[in-house]
GROMACS .gro file of C-alpha atoms in nm:
model
  374
    1UNK     CA    1  -7.191   1.097  -2.994
    2UNK     CA    2  -6.979   1.031  -3.321
    3UNK     CA    3  -6.608   0.990  -3.254
    4UNK     CA    4  -6.366   1.124  -3.447
    5UNK     CA    5  -6.170   0.904  -3.686
    6UNK     CA    6  -5.884   0.650  -3.540
    7UNK     CA    7  -5.528   0.615  -3.693
    8UNK     CA    8  -5.379   0.259  -3.576
    9UNK     CA    9  -4.988   0.228  -3.598
   10UNK     CA   10  -4.864  -0.078  -3.571
   11UNK     CA   11  -4.497  -0.196  -3.545
   12UNK     CA   12  -4.330  -0.526  -3.383
   13UNK     CA   13  -4.246  -0.380  -3.016
   14UNK     CA   14  -4.187  -0.082  -2.843
   15UNK     CA   15  -3.860  -0.137  -2.657
   16UNK     CA   16  -3.630   0.091  -2.809
   17UNK     CA   17  -3.498   0.250  -3.112
   18UNK     CA   18  -3.568   0.539  -3.367
   19UNK     CA   19  -3.887   0.380  -3.516
   20UNK     CA   20  -4.019   0.315  -3.174
   21UNK     CA   21  -3.971   0.677  -3.101
   22UNK     CA   22  -4.117   0.827  -3.425
   23UNK     CA   23  -4.430   0.595  -3.304
   24UNK     CA   24  -4.481   0.762  -3.002
   25UNK     CA   25  -4.407   1.125  -3.172
   26UNK     CA   26  -4.666   1.078  -3.439
   27UNK     CA   27  -4.926   0.925  -3.189
   28UNK     CA   28  -4.872   1.218  -2.956
   29UNK     CA   29  -4.942   1.437  -3.290
   30UNK     CA   30  -5.258   1.235  -3.373
   31UNK     CA   31  -5.395   1.302  -3.021
   32UNK     CA   32  -5.348   1.699  -3.069
   33UNK     CA   33  -5.461   1.685  -3.424
   34UNK     CA   34  -5.824   1.533  -3.217
   35UNK     CA   35  -5.811   1.228  -3.418
   36UNK     CA   36  -5.772   0.899  -3.213
   37UNK     CA   37  -5.447   0.726  -3.191
   38UNK     CA   38  -5.419   0.357  -3.145
   39UNK     CA   39  -5.084   0.152  -3.127
   40UNK     CA   40  -5.022  -0.214  -3.135
   41UNK     CA   41  -4.746  -0.419  -3.067
   42UNK     CA   42  -4.569  -0.664  -2.898
   43UNK     CA   43  -4.541  -0.424  -2.629
   44UNK     CA   44  -4.227  -0.304  -2.415
   45UNK     CA   45  -4.052  -0.040  -2.204
   46UNK     CA   46  -4.201   0.251  -2.432
   47UNK     CA   47  -4.540   0.126  -2.385
   48UNK     CA   48  -4.529   0.361  -2.055
   49UNK     CA   49  -4.463   0.660  -2.289
   50UNK     CA   50  -4.783   0.590  -2.456
   51UNK     CA   51  -4.971   0.565  -2.146
   52UNK     CA   52  -4.861   0.900  -2.032
   53UNK     CA   53  -4.995   1.061  -2.347
   54UNK     CA   54  -5.313   0.900  -2.293
   55UNK     CA   55  -5.282   0.642  -2.594
   56UNK     CA   56  -5.421   0.301  -2.598
   57UNK     CA   57  -5.174   0.008  -2.661
   58UNK     CA   58  -5.286  -0.291  -2.764
   59UNK     CA   59  -5.042  -0.613  -2.738
   60UNK     CA   60  -5.018  -0.854  -3.033
   61UNK     CA   61  -4.718  -1.107  -3.077
   62UNK     CA   62  -4.639  -0.856  -3.373
   63UNK     CA   63  -4.268  -0.915  -3.376
   64UNK     CA   64  -4.307  -1.258  -3.512
   65UNK     CA   65  -4.184  -1.343  -3.868
   66UNK     CA   66  -4.422  -1.659  -3.885
   67UNK     CA   67  -4.688  -1.688  -4.167
   68UNK     CA   68  -4.957  -1.869  -3.932
   69UNK     CA   69  -4.883  -1.566  -3.684
   70UNK     CA   70  -4.943  -1.292  -3.976
   71UNK     CA   71  -5.253  -1.460  -4.100
   72UNK     CA   72  -5.372  -1.461  -3.689
   73UNK     CA   73  -5.251  -1.091  -3.642
   74UNK     CA   74  -5.427  -0.982  -3.938
   75UNK     CA   75  -5.759  -1.090  -3.805
   76UNK     CA   76  -5.705  -0.931  -3.467
   77UNK     CA   77  -5.587  -0.622  -3.653
   78UNK     CA   78  -5.884  -0.655  -3.904
   79UNK     CA   79  -6.112  -0.697  -3.560
   80UNK     CA   80  -5.951  -0.387  -3.359
   81UNK     CA   81  -6.020  -0.189  -3.672
   82UNK     CA   82  -6.366  -0.266  -3.687
   83UNK     CA   83  -6.450  -0.251  -3.311
   84UNK     CA   84  -6.260   0.100  -3.307
   85UNK     CA   85  -6.367   0.297  -3.633
   86UNK     CA   86  -5.996   0.266  -3.781
   87UNK     CA   87  -5.966   0.448  -4.092
   88UNK     CA   88  -5.602   0.432  -4.134
   89UNK     CA   89  -5.347   0.155  -4.079
   90UNK     CA   90  -4.977   0.279  -4.034
   91UNK     CA   91  -4.741  -0.008  -4.060
   92UNK     CA   92  -4.339   0.055  -3.983
   93UNK     CA   93  -4.211  -0.273  -4.019
   94UNK     CA   94  -4.206  -0.558  -4.262
   95UNK     CA   95  -4.359  -0.843  -4.091
   96UNK     CA   96  -4.664  -0.650  -3.913
   97UNK     CA   97  -4.702  -0.479  -4.216
   98UNK     CA   98  -4.858  -0.817  -4.378
   99UNK     CA   99  -5.083  -0.823  -4.114
  100UNK     CA  100  -5.157  -0.482  -4.143
  101UNK     CA  101  -5.215  -0.498  -4.539
  102UNK     CA  102  -5.434  -0.786  -4.505
  103UNK     CA  103  -5.621  -0.598  -4.179
  104UNK     CA  104  -5.694  -0.278  -4.411
  105UNK     CA  105  -5.821  -0.478  -4.715
  106UNK     CA  106  -6.061  -0.669  -4.518
  107UNK     CA  107  -6.211  -0.334  -4.306
  108UNK     CA  108  -6.165  -0.087  -4.637
  109UNK     CA  109  -5.924   0.092  -4.383
  110UNK     CA  110  -5.649   0.331  -4.587
  111UNK     CA  111  -5.324   0.163  -4.571
  112UNK     CA  112  -4.986   0.339  -4.520
  113UNK     CA  113  -4.633   0.278  -4.479
  114UNK     CA  114  -4.323   0.423  -4.361
  115UNK     CA  115  -4.042   0.233  -4.566
  116UNK     CA  116  -3.773   0.270  -4.299
  117UNK     CA  117  -3.456   0.082  -4.448
  118UNK     CA  118  -3.291  -0.005  -4.739
  119UNK     CA  119  -3.377  -0.361  -4.659
  120UNK     CA  120  -3.147  -0.610  -4.829
  121UNK     CA  121  -3.216  -0.883  -5.089
  122UNK     CA  122  -2.970  -1.110  -5.017
  123UNK     CA  123  -3.219  -1.428  -5.036
  124UNK     CA  124  -3.466  -1.570  -5.269
  125UNK     CA  125  -3.814  -1.403  -5.189
  126UNK     CA  126  -3.696  -1.114  -5.029
  127UNK     CA  127  -3.827  -0.834  -5.266
  128UNK     CA  128  -4.161  -0.978  -5.227
  129UNK     CA  129  -4.121  -0.972  -4.878
  130UNK     CA  130  -3.978  -0.635  -4.852
  131UNK     CA  131  -4.234  -0.495  -5.101
  132UNK     CA  132  -4.532  -0.493  -4.831
  133UNK     CA  133  -4.347  -0.181  -4.719
  134UNK     CA  134  -4.419  -0.052  -5.072
  135UNK     CA  135  -4.804  -0.112  -5.116
  136UNK     CA  136  -4.958   0.176  -4.924
  137UNK     CA  137  -5.201   0.381  -5.024
  138UNK     CA  138  -4.931   0.632  -4.946
  139UNK     CA  139  -4.574   0.528  -4.899
  140UNK     CA  140  -4.361   0.748  -4.682
  141UNK     CA  141  -4.032   0.739  -4.772
  142UNK     CA  142  -3.768   0.896  -4.485
  143UNK     CA  143  -3.541   1.026  -4.721
  144UNK     CA  144  -3.463   1.099  -5.096
  145UNK     CA  145  -3.231   0.826  -5.117
  146UNK     CA  146  -3.509   0.572  -5.043
  147UNK     CA  147  -3.793   0.772  -5.245
  148UNK     CA  148  -3.556   0.666  -5.477
  149UNK     CA  149  -3.488   0.343  -5.395
  150UNK     CA  150  -3.861   0.281  -5.394
  151UNK     CA  151  -3.910   0.403  -5.727
  152UNK     CA  152  -3.622   0.202  -5.896
  153UNK     CA  153  -3.680  -0.137  -5.704
  154UNK     CA  154  -4.074  -0.169  -5.646
  155UNK     CA  155  -4.205   0.048  -5.934
  156UNK     CA  156  -4.400   0.289  -5.735
  157UNK     CA  157  -4.519   0.569  -5.892
  158UNK     CA  158  -4.406   0.925  -5.737
  159UNK     CA  159  -4.799   1.022  -5.658
  160UNK     CA  160  -4.799   0.761  -5.396
  161UNK     CA  161  -4.485   0.854  -5.242
  162UNK     CA  162  -4.464   1.123  -4.953
  163UNK     CA  163  -4.098   1.230  -4.860
  164UNK     CA  164  -4.107   1.280  -4.467
  165UNK     CA  165  -3.759   1.300  -4.328
  166UNK     CA  166  -3.696   1.196  -4.001
  167UNK     CA  167  -3.689   1.459  -3.716
  168UNK     CA  168  -3.546   1.547  -3.371
  169UNK     CA  169  -3.694   1.729  -3.069
  170UNK     CA  170  -3.460   2.064  -3.049
  171UNK     CA  171  -3.622   2.090  -2.734
  172UNK     CA  172  -3.442   1.787  -2.591
  173UNK     CA  173  -3.130   1.804  -2.795
  174UNK     CA  174  -3.072   2.169  -2.735
  175UNK     CA  175  -2.683   2.246  -2.617
  176UNK     CA  176  -2.788   2.558  -2.437
  177UNK     CA  177  -2.951   2.305  -2.178
  178UNK     CA  178  -2.659   2.100  -2.100
  179UNK     CA  179  -2.443   2.240  -1.809
  180UNK     CA  180  -2.073   2.292  -1.877
  181UNK     CA  181  -2.013   2.100  -1.550
  182UNK     CA  182  -2.197   1.779  -1.669
  183UNK     CA  183  -2.018   1.827  -1.991
  184UNK     CA  184  -1.684   1.830  -1.801
  185UNK     CA  185  -1.787   1.516  -1.615
  186UNK     CA  186  -1.891   1.330  -1.911
  187UNK     CA  187  -1.542   1.388  -2.066
  188UNK     CA  188  -1.354   1.270  -1.738
  189UNK     CA  189  -1.575   0.987  -1.712
  190UNK     CA  190  -1.431   0.889  -2.071
  191UNK     CA  191  -1.116   0.924  -1.937
  192UNK     CA  192  -1.000   1.246  -2.141
  193UNK     CA  193  -0.759   1.455  -2.011
  194UNK     CA  194  -0.794   1.858  -2.046
  195UNK     CA  195  -0.684   1.970  -2.369
  196UNK     CA  196  -0.720   1.637  -2.544
  197UNK     CA  197  -1.015   1.596  -2.833
  198UNK     CA  198  -1.275   1.365  -2.803
  199UNK     CA  199  -1.400   1.177  -3.111
  200UNK     CA  200  -1.771   1.045  -3.063
  201UNK     CA  201  -1.962   0.763  -3.300
  202UNK     CA  202  -2.300   0.698  -3.153
  203UNK     CA  203  -2.423   0.376  -3.284
  204UNK     CA  204  -2.493   0.012  -3.269
  205UNK     CA  205  -2.167  -0.213  -3.223
  206UNK     CA  206  -2.213  -0.395  -3.537
  207UNK     CA  207  -1.977  -0.388  -3.845
  208UNK     CA  208  -2.141  -0.168  -4.118
  209UNK     CA  209  -2.199   0.121  -3.880
  210UNK     CA  210  -1.786   0.164  -3.915
  211UNK     CA  211  -1.637   0.162  -3.581
  212UNK     CA  212  -1.344  -0.014  -3.692
  213UNK     CA  213  -1.286   0.208  -3.995
  214UNK     CA  214  -1.273   0.479  -3.694
  215UNK     CA  215  -1.039   0.283  -3.494
  216UNK     CA  216  -0.824   0.251  -3.773
  217UNK     CA  217  -0.817   0.616  -3.847
  218UNK     CA  218  -0.737   0.704  -3.510
  219UNK     CA  219  -0.415   0.524  -3.575
  220UNK     CA  220  -0.329   0.805  -3.790
  221UNK     CA  221  -0.406   1.079  -3.520
  222UNK     CA  222  -0.201   1.253  -3.295
  223UNK     CA  223  -0.183   1.089  -2.942
  224UNK     CA  224  -0.395   1.401  -2.785
  225UNK     CA  225  -0.693   1.259  -2.947
  226UNK     CA  226  -0.943   0.964  -2.817
  227UNK     CA  227  -1.211   0.808  -2.978
  228UNK     CA  228  -1.546   0.727  -2.776
  229UNK     CA  229  -1.799   0.445  -2.915
  230UNK     CA  230  -2.147   0.460  -2.775
  231UNK     CA  231  -2.368   0.213  -2.838
  232UNK     CA  232  -2.475  -0.141  -2.747
  233UNK     CA  233  -2.420  -0.444  -2.933
  234UNK     CA  234  -2.248  -0.771  -3.013
  235UNK     CA  235  -2.011  -0.877  -2.684
  236UNK     CA  236  -1.818  -1.039  -2.954
  237UNK     CA  237  -1.755  -0.758  -3.203
  238UNK     CA  238  -1.643  -0.507  -2.893
  239UNK     CA  239  -1.358  -0.768  -2.831
  240UNK     CA  240  -1.268  -0.743  -3.189
  241UNK     CA  241  -1.242  -0.331  -3.196
  242UNK     CA  242  -1.065  -0.368  -2.855
  243UNK     CA  243  -0.809  -0.613  -3.013
  244UNK     CA  244  -0.774  -0.387  -3.300
  245UNK     CA  245  -0.672  -0.117  -3.111
  246UNK     CA  246  -0.432  -0.265  -2.894
  247UNK     CA  247  -0.248  -0.439  -3.254
  248UNK     CA  248  -0.254  -0.038  -3.347
  249UNK     CA  249  -0.105   0.050  -3.042
  250UNK     CA  250  -0.344   0.286  -2.933
  251UNK     CA  251  -0.315   0.221  -2.556
  252UNK     CA  252  -0.649   0.358  -2.373
  253UNK     CA  253  -0.707   0.608  -2.644
  254UNK     CA  254  -1.036   0.410  -2.761
  255UNK     CA  255  -1.311   0.399  -2.507
  256UNK     CA  256  -1.614   0.156  -2.525
  257UNK     CA  257  -1.914   0.332  -2.344
  258UNK     CA  258  -2.192   0.130  -2.409
  259UNK     CA  259  -2.522   0.213  -2.429
  260UNK     CA  260  -2.509   0.589  -2.312
  261UNK     CA  261  -2.846   0.703  -2.189
  262UNK     CA  262  -2.801   1.082  -2.190
  263UNK     CA  263  -2.723   1.116  -2.564
  264UNK     CA  264  -2.759   1.472  -2.595
  265UNK     CA  265  -2.507   1.544  -2.319
  266UNK     CA  266  -2.270   1.251  -2.453
  267UNK     CA  267  -2.298   1.436  -2.807
  268UNK     CA  268  -2.212   1.788  -2.602
  269UNK     CA  269  -1.926   1.637  -2.442
  270UNK     CA  270  -1.764   1.554  -2.765
  271UNK     CA  271  -1.554   1.752  -3.036
  272UNK     CA  272  -1.654   1.593  -3.345
  273UNK     CA  273  -1.922   1.350  -3.391
  274UNK     CA  274  -1.842   1.090  -3.669
  275UNK     CA  275  -2.070   0.873  -3.881
  276UNK     CA  276  -1.894   0.623  -4.060
  277UNK     CA  277  -2.160   0.390  -4.193
  278UNK     CA  278  -2.009   0.142  -4.485
  279UNK     CA  279  -2.368   0.072  -4.569
  280UNK     CA  280  -2.632   0.340  -4.695
  281UNK     CA  281  -2.802   0.473  -4.407
  282UNK     CA  282  -3.183   0.512  -4.461
  283UNK     CA  283  -3.161   0.820  -4.306
  284UNK     CA  284  -2.883   0.843  -4.001
  285UNK     CA  285  -3.076   1.014  -3.706
  286UNK     CA  286  -2.786   1.044  -3.499
  287UNK     CA  287  -2.603   1.286  -3.760
  288UNK     CA  288  -2.926   1.514  -3.713
  289UNK     CA  289  -2.913   1.480  -3.333
  290UNK     CA  290  -2.543   1.588  -3.347
  291UNK     CA  291  -2.597   1.890  -3.555
  292UNK     CA  292  -2.920   1.974  -3.308
  293UNK     CA  293  -2.656   1.970  -3.050
  294UNK     CA  294  -2.442   2.204  -3.297
  295UNK     CA  295  -2.172   1.971  -3.289
  296UNK     CA  296  -1.900   1.958  -3.602
  297UNK     CA  297  -2.037   1.654  -3.805
  298UNK     CA  298  -1.843   1.398  -4.046
  299UNK     CA  299  -2.060   1.140  -4.183
  300UNK     CA  300  -1.958   0.880  -4.446
  301UNK     CA  301  -2.101   1.017  -4.804
  302UNK     CA  302  -2.361   0.744  -4.904
  303UNK     CA  303  -2.758   0.714  -4.783
  304UNK     CA  304  -2.910   0.943  -4.602
  305UNK     CA  305  -2.632   1.167  -4.504
  306UNK     CA  306  -2.610   1.327  -4.835
  307UNK     CA  307  -2.942   1.496  -4.758
  308UNK     CA  308  -2.841   1.623  -4.431
  309UNK     CA  309  -2.473   1.714  -4.439
  310UNK     CA  310  -2.362   1.982  -4.646
  311UNK     CA  311  -2.024   1.941  -4.670
  312UNK     CA  312  -1.799   2.239  -4.550
  313UNK     CA  313  -2.138   2.408  -4.439
  314UNK     CA  314  -2.335   2.235  -4.188
  315UNK     CA  315  -2.051   1.914  -4.161
  316UNK     CA  316  -1.846   1.699  -4.339
  317UNK     CA  317  -1.877   1.409  -4.562
  318UNK     CA  318  -1.587   1.153  -4.637
  319UNK     CA  319  -1.555   0.866  -4.862
  320UNK     CA  320  -1.697   0.538  -4.666
  321UNK     CA  321  -1.464   0.248  -4.557
  322UNK     CA  322  -1.182   0.496  -4.582
  323UNK     CA  323  -0.980   0.516  -4.286
  324UNK     CA  324  -0.700   0.687  -4.419
  325UNK     CA  325  -0.937   0.976  -4.585
  326UNK     CA  326  -1.138   0.981  -4.251
  327UNK     CA  327  -0.814   1.073  -4.035
  328UNK     CA  328  -0.704   1.337  -4.291
  329UNK     CA  329  -1.039   1.524  -4.265
  330UNK     CA  330  -1.033   1.454  -3.884
  331UNK     CA  331  -0.714   1.616  -3.865
  332UNK     CA  332  -0.812   1.911  -4.074
  333UNK     CA  333  -1.139   1.992  -3.863
  334UNK     CA  334  -0.962   1.940  -3.559
  335UNK     CA  335  -0.702   2.166  -3.665
  336UNK     CA  336  -0.949   2.479  -3.750
  337UNK     CA  337  -1.021   2.773  -3.503
  338UNK     CA  338  -1.243   2.650  -3.236
  339UNK     CA  339  -1.475   2.971  -3.366
  340UNK     CA  340  -1.500   2.820  -3.739
  341UNK     CA  341  -1.540   2.483  -3.602
  342UNK     CA  342  -1.828   2.587  -3.398
  343UNK     CA  343  -1.983   2.849  -3.666
  344UNK     CA  344  -2.010   2.489  -3.875
  345UNK     CA  345  -2.190   2.333  -3.545
  346UNK     CA  346  -2.412   2.646  -3.560
  347UNK     CA  347  -2.527   2.639  -3.932
  348UNK     CA  348  -2.605   2.256  -3.847
  349UNK     CA  349  -2.826   2.313  -3.581
  350UNK     CA  350  -2.979   2.622  -3.788
  351UNK     CA  351  -3.062   2.349  -4.065
  352UNK     CA  352  -3.196   2.124  -3.846
  353UNK     CA  353  -3.454   2.361  -3.701
  354UNK     CA  354  -3.547   2.428  -4.054
  355UNK     CA  355  -3.580   2.113  -4.194
  356UNK     CA  356  -3.567   1.837  -3.960
  357UNK     CA  357  -3.763   1.868  -3.637
  358UNK     CA  358  -4.010   1.639  -3.485
  359UNK     CA  359  -4.281   1.937  -3.558
  360UNK     CA  360  -4.185   1.926  -3.927
  361UNK     CA  361  -4.234   1.531  -3.955
  362UNK     CA  362  -4.552   1.545  -3.716
  363UNK     CA  363  -4.717   1.771  -3.947
  364UNK     CA  364  -4.595   1.640  -4.253
  365UNK     CA  365  -4.785   1.298  -4.122
  366UNK     CA  366  -5.061   1.458  -4.039
  367UNK     CA  367  -5.131   1.597  -4.422
  368UNK     CA  368  -5.085   1.240  -4.530
  369UNK     CA  369  -5.349   1.141  -4.303
  370UNK     CA  370  -5.592   1.420  -4.384
  371UNK     CA  371  -5.536   1.347  -4.767
  372UNK     CA  372  -5.660   1.002  -4.684
  373UNK     CA  373  -5.932   1.086  -4.431
  374UNK     CA  374  -6.055   1.318  -4.719
   0.00000   0.00000   0.00000
């Protein structure tokens, strides 16, 4: 019996994160389309999610950037491709992409990349290192911002680029599925008194995510507003943010919640969700997750959120790195009648359902694979 073609996805590890979750979602779509999904990585907690889908995982040291290891990984991936009848190798990160490119050339498999980041070029040779993500037979860009960057930076013709935005599962992020008592309990856990406005910024604690911008903006807002920062990160930066809040006299109005296991609940418990990145996001998945939860969103006006947030319709955009402008817009949105604010949240969810669902992302990616399979 002839086996259906196999599609091999390659990434550093399967610990956590949007790239990792997207890999699993595409593996499920490959399986459901009657093809054979395989994933190779250094492993991690999300391997169990693949196993639950019946998707095989091959453990290789793909998280390393060592040139020798990249060469060895290329040989291992080529052997895997030959042994499993892999017709497409899909790379999702730079170091393993070099191994995947070599393996594809040695076996004749088609090579696909997803260009997930704006990838800085602050060191000599960095553009060459990054360029592997632009060498696919098809290069998937996760936003128009990234598609334009690929063309400008690497000279990739538009005919090889496919725009496929990130997706969110509207079943997992469904405001109707979150009980009111759970929302009340979450707000109480954050120390929010009845009648207080909760402003949530979900994202890793790192400078360019703009947590300090939001903390400074909080100092310009009434005392019945509080900020919750949800996401893991460096303890040193956490201490800096707490020190900043103390200097600004914010008292207990700032809560650094750390990693939040139930993000949908956290989003539902917020009055406004803020994206405050000071560097352009390639896409900004937390923005569409908040929109899927019908939350009013304020996003920094750069990168991917320019495409997902229609100002005044599905959210609002604000100049990046400007605490005063952010505070003014927060005050404006908080002063809106509840029905008007909720109407923006509802419009945002409808936009996600039309344009940014997991299903749409899966279908568009399968179309790319079918193009190459012929």
